[in-house]
Tab-separated table of C-alpha atoms and ligand atoms in Angstrom:
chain	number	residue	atom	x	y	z
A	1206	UNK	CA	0.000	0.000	0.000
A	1207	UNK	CA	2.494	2.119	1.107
A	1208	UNK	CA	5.030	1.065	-1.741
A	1209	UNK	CA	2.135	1.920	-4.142
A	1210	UNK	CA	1.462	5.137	-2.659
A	1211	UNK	CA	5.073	5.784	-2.893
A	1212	UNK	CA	4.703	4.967	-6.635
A	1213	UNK	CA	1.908	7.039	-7.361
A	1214	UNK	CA	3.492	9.601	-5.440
A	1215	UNK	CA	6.579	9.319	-7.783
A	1216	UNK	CA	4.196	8.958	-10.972
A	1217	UNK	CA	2.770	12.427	-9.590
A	1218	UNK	CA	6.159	14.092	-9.148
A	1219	UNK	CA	7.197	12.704	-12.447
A	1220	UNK	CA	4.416	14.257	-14.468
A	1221	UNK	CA	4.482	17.624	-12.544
A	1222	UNK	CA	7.728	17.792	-14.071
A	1223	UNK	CA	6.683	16.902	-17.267
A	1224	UNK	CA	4.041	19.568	-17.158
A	1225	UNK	CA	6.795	22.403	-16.052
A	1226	UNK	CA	9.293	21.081	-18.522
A	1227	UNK	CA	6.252	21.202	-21.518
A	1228	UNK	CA	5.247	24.698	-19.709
A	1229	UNK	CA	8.712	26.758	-19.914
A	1230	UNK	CA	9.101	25.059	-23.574
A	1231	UNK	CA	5.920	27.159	-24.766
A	1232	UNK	CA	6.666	30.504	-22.886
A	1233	UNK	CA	10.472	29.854	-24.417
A	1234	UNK	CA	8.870	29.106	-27.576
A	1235	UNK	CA	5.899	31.822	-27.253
A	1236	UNK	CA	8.838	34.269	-26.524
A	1237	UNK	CA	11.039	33.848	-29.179
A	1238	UNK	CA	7.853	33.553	-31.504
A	1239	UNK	CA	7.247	37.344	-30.103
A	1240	UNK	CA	11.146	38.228	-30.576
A	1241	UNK	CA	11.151	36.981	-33.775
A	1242	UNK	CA	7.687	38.674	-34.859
A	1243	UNK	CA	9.028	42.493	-33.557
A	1244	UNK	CA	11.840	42.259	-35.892
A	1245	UNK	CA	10.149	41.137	-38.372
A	1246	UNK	CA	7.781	43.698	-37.757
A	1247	UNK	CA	11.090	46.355	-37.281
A	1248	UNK	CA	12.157	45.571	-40.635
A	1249	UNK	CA	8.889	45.750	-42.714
A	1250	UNK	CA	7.921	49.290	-40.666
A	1251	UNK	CA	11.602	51.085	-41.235
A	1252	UNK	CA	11.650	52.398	-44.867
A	1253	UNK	CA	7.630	53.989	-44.419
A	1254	UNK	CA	8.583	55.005	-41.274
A	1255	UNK	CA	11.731	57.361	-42.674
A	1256	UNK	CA	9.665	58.516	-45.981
A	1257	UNK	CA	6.934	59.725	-43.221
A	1258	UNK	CA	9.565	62.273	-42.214
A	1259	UNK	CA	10.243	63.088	-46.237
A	1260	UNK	CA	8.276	66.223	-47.393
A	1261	UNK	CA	5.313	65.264	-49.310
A	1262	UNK	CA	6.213	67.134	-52.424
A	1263	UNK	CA	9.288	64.705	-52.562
A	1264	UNK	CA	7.761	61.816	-51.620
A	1265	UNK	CA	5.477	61.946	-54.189
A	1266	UNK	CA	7.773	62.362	-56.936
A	1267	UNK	CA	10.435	59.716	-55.640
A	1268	UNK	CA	9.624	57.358	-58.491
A	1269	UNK	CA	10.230	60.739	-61.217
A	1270	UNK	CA	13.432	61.674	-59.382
A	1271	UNK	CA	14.645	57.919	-59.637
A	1272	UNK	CA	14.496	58.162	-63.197
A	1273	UNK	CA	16.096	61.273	-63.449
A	1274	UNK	CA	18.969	60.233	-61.720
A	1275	UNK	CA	19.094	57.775	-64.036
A	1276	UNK	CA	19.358	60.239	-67.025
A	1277	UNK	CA	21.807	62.505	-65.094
A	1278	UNK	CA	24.359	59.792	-65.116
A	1279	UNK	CA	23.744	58.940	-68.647
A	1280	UNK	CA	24.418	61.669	-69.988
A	1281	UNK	CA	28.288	63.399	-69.987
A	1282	UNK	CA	29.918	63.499	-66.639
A	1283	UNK	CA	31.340	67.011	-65.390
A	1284	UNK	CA	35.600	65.496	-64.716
A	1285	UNK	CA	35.853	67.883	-61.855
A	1286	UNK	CA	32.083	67.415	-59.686
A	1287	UNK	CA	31.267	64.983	-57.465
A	1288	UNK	CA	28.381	66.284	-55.924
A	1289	UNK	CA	27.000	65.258	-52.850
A	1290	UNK	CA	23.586	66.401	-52.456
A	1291	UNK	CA	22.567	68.260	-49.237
A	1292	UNK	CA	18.649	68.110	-48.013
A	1293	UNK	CA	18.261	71.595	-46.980
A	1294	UNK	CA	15.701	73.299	-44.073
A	1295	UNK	CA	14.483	76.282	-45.947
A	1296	UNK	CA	13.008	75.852	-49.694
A	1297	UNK	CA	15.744	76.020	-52.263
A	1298	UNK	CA	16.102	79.304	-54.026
A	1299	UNK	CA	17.150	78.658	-57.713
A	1300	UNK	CA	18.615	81.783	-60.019
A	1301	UNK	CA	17.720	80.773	-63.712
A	1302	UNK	CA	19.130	83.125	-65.988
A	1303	UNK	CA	17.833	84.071	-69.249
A	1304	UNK	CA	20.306	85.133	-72.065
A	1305	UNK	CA	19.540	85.260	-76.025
A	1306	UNK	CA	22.367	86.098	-78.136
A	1307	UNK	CA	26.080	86.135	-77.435
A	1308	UNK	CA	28.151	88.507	-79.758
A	1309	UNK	CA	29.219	92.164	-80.136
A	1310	UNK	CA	26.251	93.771	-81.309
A	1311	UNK	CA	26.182	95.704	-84.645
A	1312	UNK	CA	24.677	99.409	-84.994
A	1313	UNK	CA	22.050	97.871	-86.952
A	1314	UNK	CA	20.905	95.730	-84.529
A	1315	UNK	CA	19.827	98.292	-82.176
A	1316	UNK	CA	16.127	97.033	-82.084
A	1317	UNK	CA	17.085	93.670	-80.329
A	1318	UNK	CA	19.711	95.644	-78.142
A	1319	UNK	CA	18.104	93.875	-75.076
A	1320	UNK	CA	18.794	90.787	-76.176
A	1321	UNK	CA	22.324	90.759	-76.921
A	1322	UNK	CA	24.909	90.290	-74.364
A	1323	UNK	CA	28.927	90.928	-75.675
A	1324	UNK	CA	31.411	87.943	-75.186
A	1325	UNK	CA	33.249	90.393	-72.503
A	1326	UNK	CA	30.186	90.809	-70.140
A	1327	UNK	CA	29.441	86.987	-70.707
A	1328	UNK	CA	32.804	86.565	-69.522
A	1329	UNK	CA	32.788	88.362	-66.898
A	1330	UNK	CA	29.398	87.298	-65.376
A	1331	UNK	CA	31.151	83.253	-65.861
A	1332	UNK	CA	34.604	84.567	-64.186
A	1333	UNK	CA	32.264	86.298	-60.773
A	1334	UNK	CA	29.918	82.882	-60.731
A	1335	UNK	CA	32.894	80.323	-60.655
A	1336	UNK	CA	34.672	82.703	-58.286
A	1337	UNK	CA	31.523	82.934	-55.626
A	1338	UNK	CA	31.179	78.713	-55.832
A	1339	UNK	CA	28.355	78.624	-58.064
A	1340	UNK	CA	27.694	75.035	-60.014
A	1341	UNK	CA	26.406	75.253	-63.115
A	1342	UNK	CA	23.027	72.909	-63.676
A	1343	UNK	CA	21.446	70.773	-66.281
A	1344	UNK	CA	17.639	69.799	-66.326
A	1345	UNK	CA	17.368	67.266	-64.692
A	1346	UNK	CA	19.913	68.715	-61.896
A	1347	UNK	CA	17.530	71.759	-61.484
A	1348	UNK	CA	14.800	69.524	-61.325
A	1349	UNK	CA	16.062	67.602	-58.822
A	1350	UNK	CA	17.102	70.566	-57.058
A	1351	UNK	CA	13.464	72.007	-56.735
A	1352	UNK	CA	11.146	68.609	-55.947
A	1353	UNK	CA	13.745	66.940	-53.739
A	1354	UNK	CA	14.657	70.499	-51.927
A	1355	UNK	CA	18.737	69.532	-52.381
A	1356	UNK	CA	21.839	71.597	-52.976
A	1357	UNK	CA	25.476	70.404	-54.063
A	1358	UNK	CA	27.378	70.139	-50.925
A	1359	UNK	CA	29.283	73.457	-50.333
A	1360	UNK	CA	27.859	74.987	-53.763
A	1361	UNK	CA	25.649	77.681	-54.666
A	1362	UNK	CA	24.028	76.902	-58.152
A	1363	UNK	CA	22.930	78.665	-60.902
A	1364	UNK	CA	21.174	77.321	-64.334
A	1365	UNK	CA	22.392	79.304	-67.524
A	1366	UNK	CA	19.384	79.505	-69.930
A	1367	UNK	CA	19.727	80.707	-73.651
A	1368	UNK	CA	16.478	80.923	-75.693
A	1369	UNK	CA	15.963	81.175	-79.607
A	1370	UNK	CA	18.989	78.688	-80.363
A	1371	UNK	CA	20.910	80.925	-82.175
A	1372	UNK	CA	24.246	80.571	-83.883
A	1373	UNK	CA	26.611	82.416	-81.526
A	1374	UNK	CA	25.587	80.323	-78.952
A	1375	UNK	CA	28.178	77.622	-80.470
A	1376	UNK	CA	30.640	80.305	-82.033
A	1377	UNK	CA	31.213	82.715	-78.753
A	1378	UNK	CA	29.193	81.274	-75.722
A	1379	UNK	CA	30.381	76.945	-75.964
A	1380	UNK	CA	34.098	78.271	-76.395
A	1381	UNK	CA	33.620	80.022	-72.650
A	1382	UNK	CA	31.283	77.904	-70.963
A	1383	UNK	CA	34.083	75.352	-71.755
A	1384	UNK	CA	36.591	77.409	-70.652
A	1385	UNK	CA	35.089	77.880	-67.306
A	1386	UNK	CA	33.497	73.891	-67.292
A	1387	UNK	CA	29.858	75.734	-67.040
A	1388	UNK	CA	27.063	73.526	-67.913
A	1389	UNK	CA	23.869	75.389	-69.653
A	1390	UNK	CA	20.599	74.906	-70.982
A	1391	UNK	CA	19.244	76.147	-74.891
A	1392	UNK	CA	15.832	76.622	-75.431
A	1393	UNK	CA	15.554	75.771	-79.543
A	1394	UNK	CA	13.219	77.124	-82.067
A	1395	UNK	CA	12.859	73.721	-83.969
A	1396	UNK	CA	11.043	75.142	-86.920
A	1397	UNK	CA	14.256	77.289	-87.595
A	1398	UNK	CA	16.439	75.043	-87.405
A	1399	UNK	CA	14.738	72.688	-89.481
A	1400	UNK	CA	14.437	75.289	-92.083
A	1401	UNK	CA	18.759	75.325	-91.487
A	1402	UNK	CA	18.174	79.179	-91.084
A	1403	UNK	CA	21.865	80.797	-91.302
A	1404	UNK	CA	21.297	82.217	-87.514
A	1405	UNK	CA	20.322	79.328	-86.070
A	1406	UNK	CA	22.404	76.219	-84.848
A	1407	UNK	CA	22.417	73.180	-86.842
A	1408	UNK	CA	21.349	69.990	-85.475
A	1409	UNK	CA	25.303	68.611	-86.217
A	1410	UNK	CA	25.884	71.858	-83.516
A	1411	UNK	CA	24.127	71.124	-80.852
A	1412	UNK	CA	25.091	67.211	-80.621
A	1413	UNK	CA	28.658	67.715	-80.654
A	1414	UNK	CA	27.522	70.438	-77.639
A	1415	UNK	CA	25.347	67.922	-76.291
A	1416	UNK	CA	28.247	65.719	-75.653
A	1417	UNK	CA	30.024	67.789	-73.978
A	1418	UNK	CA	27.585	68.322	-71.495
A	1419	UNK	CA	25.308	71.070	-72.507
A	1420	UNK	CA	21.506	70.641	-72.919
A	1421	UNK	CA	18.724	71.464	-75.770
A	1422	UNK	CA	15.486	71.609	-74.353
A	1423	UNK	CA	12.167	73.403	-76.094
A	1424	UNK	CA	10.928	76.875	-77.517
A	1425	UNK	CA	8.199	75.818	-79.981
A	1426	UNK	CA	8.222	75.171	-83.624
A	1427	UNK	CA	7.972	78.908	-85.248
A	1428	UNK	CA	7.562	81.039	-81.653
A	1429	UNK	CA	4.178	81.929	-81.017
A	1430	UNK	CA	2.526	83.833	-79.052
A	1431	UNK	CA	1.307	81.140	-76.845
A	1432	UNK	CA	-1.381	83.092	-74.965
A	1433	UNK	CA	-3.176	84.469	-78.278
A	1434	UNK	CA	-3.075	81.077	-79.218
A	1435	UNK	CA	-5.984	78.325	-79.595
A	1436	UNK	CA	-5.230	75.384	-77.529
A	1437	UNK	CA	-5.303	73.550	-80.552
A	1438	UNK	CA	-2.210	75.710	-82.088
A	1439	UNK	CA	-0.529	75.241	-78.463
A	1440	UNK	CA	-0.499	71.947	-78.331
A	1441	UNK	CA	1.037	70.803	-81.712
A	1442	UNK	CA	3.622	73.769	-81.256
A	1443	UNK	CA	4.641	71.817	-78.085
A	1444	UNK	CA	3.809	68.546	-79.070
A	1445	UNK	CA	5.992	68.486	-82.888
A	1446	UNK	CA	8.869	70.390	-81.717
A	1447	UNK	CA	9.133	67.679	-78.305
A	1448	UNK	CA	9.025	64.839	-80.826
A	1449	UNK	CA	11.726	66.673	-83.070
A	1450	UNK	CA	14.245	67.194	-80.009
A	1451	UNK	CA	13.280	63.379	-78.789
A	1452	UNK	CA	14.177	62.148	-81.886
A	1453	UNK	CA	17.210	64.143	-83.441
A	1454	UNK	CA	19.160	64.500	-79.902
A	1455	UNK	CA	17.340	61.053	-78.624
A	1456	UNK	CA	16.763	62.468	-75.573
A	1457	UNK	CA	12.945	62.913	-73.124
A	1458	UNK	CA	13.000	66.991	-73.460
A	1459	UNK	CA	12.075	68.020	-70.185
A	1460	UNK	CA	11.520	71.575	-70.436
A	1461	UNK	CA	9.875	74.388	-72.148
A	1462	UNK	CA	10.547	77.948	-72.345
A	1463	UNK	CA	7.466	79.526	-73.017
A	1464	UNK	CA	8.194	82.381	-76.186
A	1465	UNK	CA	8.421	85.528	-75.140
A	1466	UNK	CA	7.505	84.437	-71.993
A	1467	UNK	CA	3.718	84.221	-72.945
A	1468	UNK	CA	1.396	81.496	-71.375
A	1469	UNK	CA	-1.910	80.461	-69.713
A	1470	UNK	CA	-3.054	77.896	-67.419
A	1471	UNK	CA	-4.274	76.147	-70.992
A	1472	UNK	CA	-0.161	76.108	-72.525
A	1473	UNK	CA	0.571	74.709	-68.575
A	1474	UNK	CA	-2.018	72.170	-68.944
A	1475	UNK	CA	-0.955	71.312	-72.134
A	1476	UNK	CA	2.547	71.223	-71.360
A	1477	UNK	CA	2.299	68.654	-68.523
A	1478	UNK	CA	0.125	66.220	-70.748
A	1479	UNK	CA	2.700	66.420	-73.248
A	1480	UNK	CA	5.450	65.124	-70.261
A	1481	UNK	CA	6.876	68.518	-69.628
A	1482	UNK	CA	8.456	68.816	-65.997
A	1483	UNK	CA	10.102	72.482	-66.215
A	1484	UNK	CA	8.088	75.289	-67.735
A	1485	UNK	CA	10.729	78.615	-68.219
A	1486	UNK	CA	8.926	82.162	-68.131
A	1487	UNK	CA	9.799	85.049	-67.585
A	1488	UNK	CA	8.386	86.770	-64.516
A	1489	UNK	CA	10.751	87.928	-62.859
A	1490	UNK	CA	12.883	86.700	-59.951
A	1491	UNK	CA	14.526	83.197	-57.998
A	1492	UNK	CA	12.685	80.545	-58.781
A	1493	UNK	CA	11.361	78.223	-56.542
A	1494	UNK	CA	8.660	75.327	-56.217
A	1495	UNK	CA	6.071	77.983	-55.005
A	1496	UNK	CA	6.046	79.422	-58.502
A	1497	UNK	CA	5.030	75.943	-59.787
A	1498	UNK	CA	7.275	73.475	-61.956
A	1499	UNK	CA	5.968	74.649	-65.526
A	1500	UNK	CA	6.065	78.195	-64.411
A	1501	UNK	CA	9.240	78.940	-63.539
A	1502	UNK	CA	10.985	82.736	-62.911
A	1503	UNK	CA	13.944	83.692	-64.565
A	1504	UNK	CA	16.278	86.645	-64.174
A	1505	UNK	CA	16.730	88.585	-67.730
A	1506	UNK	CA	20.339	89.288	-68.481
A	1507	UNK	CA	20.509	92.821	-70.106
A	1508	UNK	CA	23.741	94.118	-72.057
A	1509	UNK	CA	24.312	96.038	-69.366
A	1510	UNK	CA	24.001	93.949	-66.393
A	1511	UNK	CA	27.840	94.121	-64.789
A	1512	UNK	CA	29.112	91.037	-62.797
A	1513	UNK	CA	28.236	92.642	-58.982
A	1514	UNK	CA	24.968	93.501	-60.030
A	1515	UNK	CA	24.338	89.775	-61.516
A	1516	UNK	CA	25.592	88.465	-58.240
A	1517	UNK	CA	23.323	91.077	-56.245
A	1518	UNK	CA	20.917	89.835	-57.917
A	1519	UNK	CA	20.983	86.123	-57.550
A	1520	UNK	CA	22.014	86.403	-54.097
A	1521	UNK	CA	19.434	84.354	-52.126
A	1522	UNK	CA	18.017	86.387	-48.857
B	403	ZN	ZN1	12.434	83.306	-77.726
């Protein structure tokens, strides 16, 4: 009786342990089931958690900036930039300047007087902008620039904007910008240089330009007045001379300047259907991402304008 007791007793003790044993097994188990589960969890939750922090604007056009990072490094590489690009506090500030023509003008010229700018002055204005640390930007560097609210590390910047592709823009203003390893941006008349008008650049031009790192982006087929213009007449002035750049420099054109600075909501609507993501005006003043990507202000660049008053000018508050 006793012995049996003493068995069942044993049996008892036996099982109790069993029970613990099968009891700490689970809560080990359960634990590292809950361990495993939080960093799981960790991992899945970190990248939404960081673009939560991103500014909207930016985090909506992360999948656009991807790809334009991808042109940037397609197309010619500056030797002496490595950029680093700095997320800054305050909204970036960008100085687009507009130029037109680059030579010493003639007496009978006097109409367009505005619009031409002597190789000295250019000079000049490239000499005080490399000497006060501005970088030079393409495109898709000032586009980046104003949606992902960046600056080159240690660099003011500047982009250098010539409309009406004309000639002297490969006879006096490539030699400089060369010379001083400036990047910049021409706005081409496509209808003109179709025609191979003598004043214009040729298409043989403006790749061996493109190569070296300079940019061709659009000004229409013939010029219009955009704002007296139907929608209709917008559109394929937008749409044919896009397709011409695309094809000729095989390249997605990016931005318009809008001739003579004329526009209405209808050319902007147009303009972003067609795939534009920089519209050039001219009101004046920095632009910035408050003026709205396909309505950009630009700083006109008179004959007159010395290099202190250009860098006055573009100095951001
Ligand atoms: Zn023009």
């Amino acid at each position: 009786m006793t012995h049996h007791y003493d068995n069942r007793t044993i049996r008892t003790r036996i099982e109790k342990r069993r029970r613990r044993r099968k009891l700490l097994l689970l809560i080990a188990l359960s634990l590292l089931g809950i361990v495993l589960a939080l960093i799981w969890w960790m991992f899945t939750q970190q990248p939404s958690a960081v673009s939560q922090h991103k500014p909207a604007v930016s985090h909506q056009l992360s999948q656009s900036s991807s790809e334009i990072k991808q042109k940037v490094s397609k197309e010619p590489a500056n030797p002496d930039e490595s950029i680093t690009w700095v997320r800054q506090t305050e909204p970036v500030k960008l100085p687009i300047l507009m130029y037109h023509a680059i030579h010493v003008m003639d007496p009978t010229e006097a109409a367009n007087a505005n619009l031409i700018v002597s190789p000295d002055v250019f000079k000049s204005h490239l000499e005080a902008l490399k000497q006060a640390g501005y970088y030079s930007l393409s495109p898709a560097e000032a586009y980046k620039v104003l949606t992902e609210n960046v600056l080159p590390k240690g660099k003011k910047v500047i982009w250098l904007t010539f409309d009406d592709s004309l000639r002297d823009f490969y006879t006096h203003a490539f030699p400089l910008l060369q010379e001083y390893h400036m990047k910049a941006t021409n706005n081409v008349i496509t209808g003109f240089v179709e025609n191979e008008r003598e004043d214009m650049l040729t298409l043989p031009q403006m790749i061996e330009m493109k190569e070296k790192g300079l940019s061709f982006e659009d000004h229409t087929v013939n010029h219009p007045d955009l704002a007296l213009s139907s929608p209709d007449i917008q559109e394929k002035e937008l749409e044919n001379s896009k397709t011409y750049l695309d094809q000729q420099l095989q390249q997605t054109t990016s931005t318009v300047a809008y001739p003579s600075g004329r526009y209405t909501e209808t050319t902007i609507t147009i303009a972003e259907k067609l795939g534009y993501k920089l519209g050039l005006t001219t009101n004046p003043g920095l632009a910035s991402l408050d003026n709205g990507l396909l309505s950009l202000n630009r700083i006109r660049i008179m004959p007159t304008t010395t290099a202190e008053e250009l860098l006055r000018e573009i100095a951001v508050p």
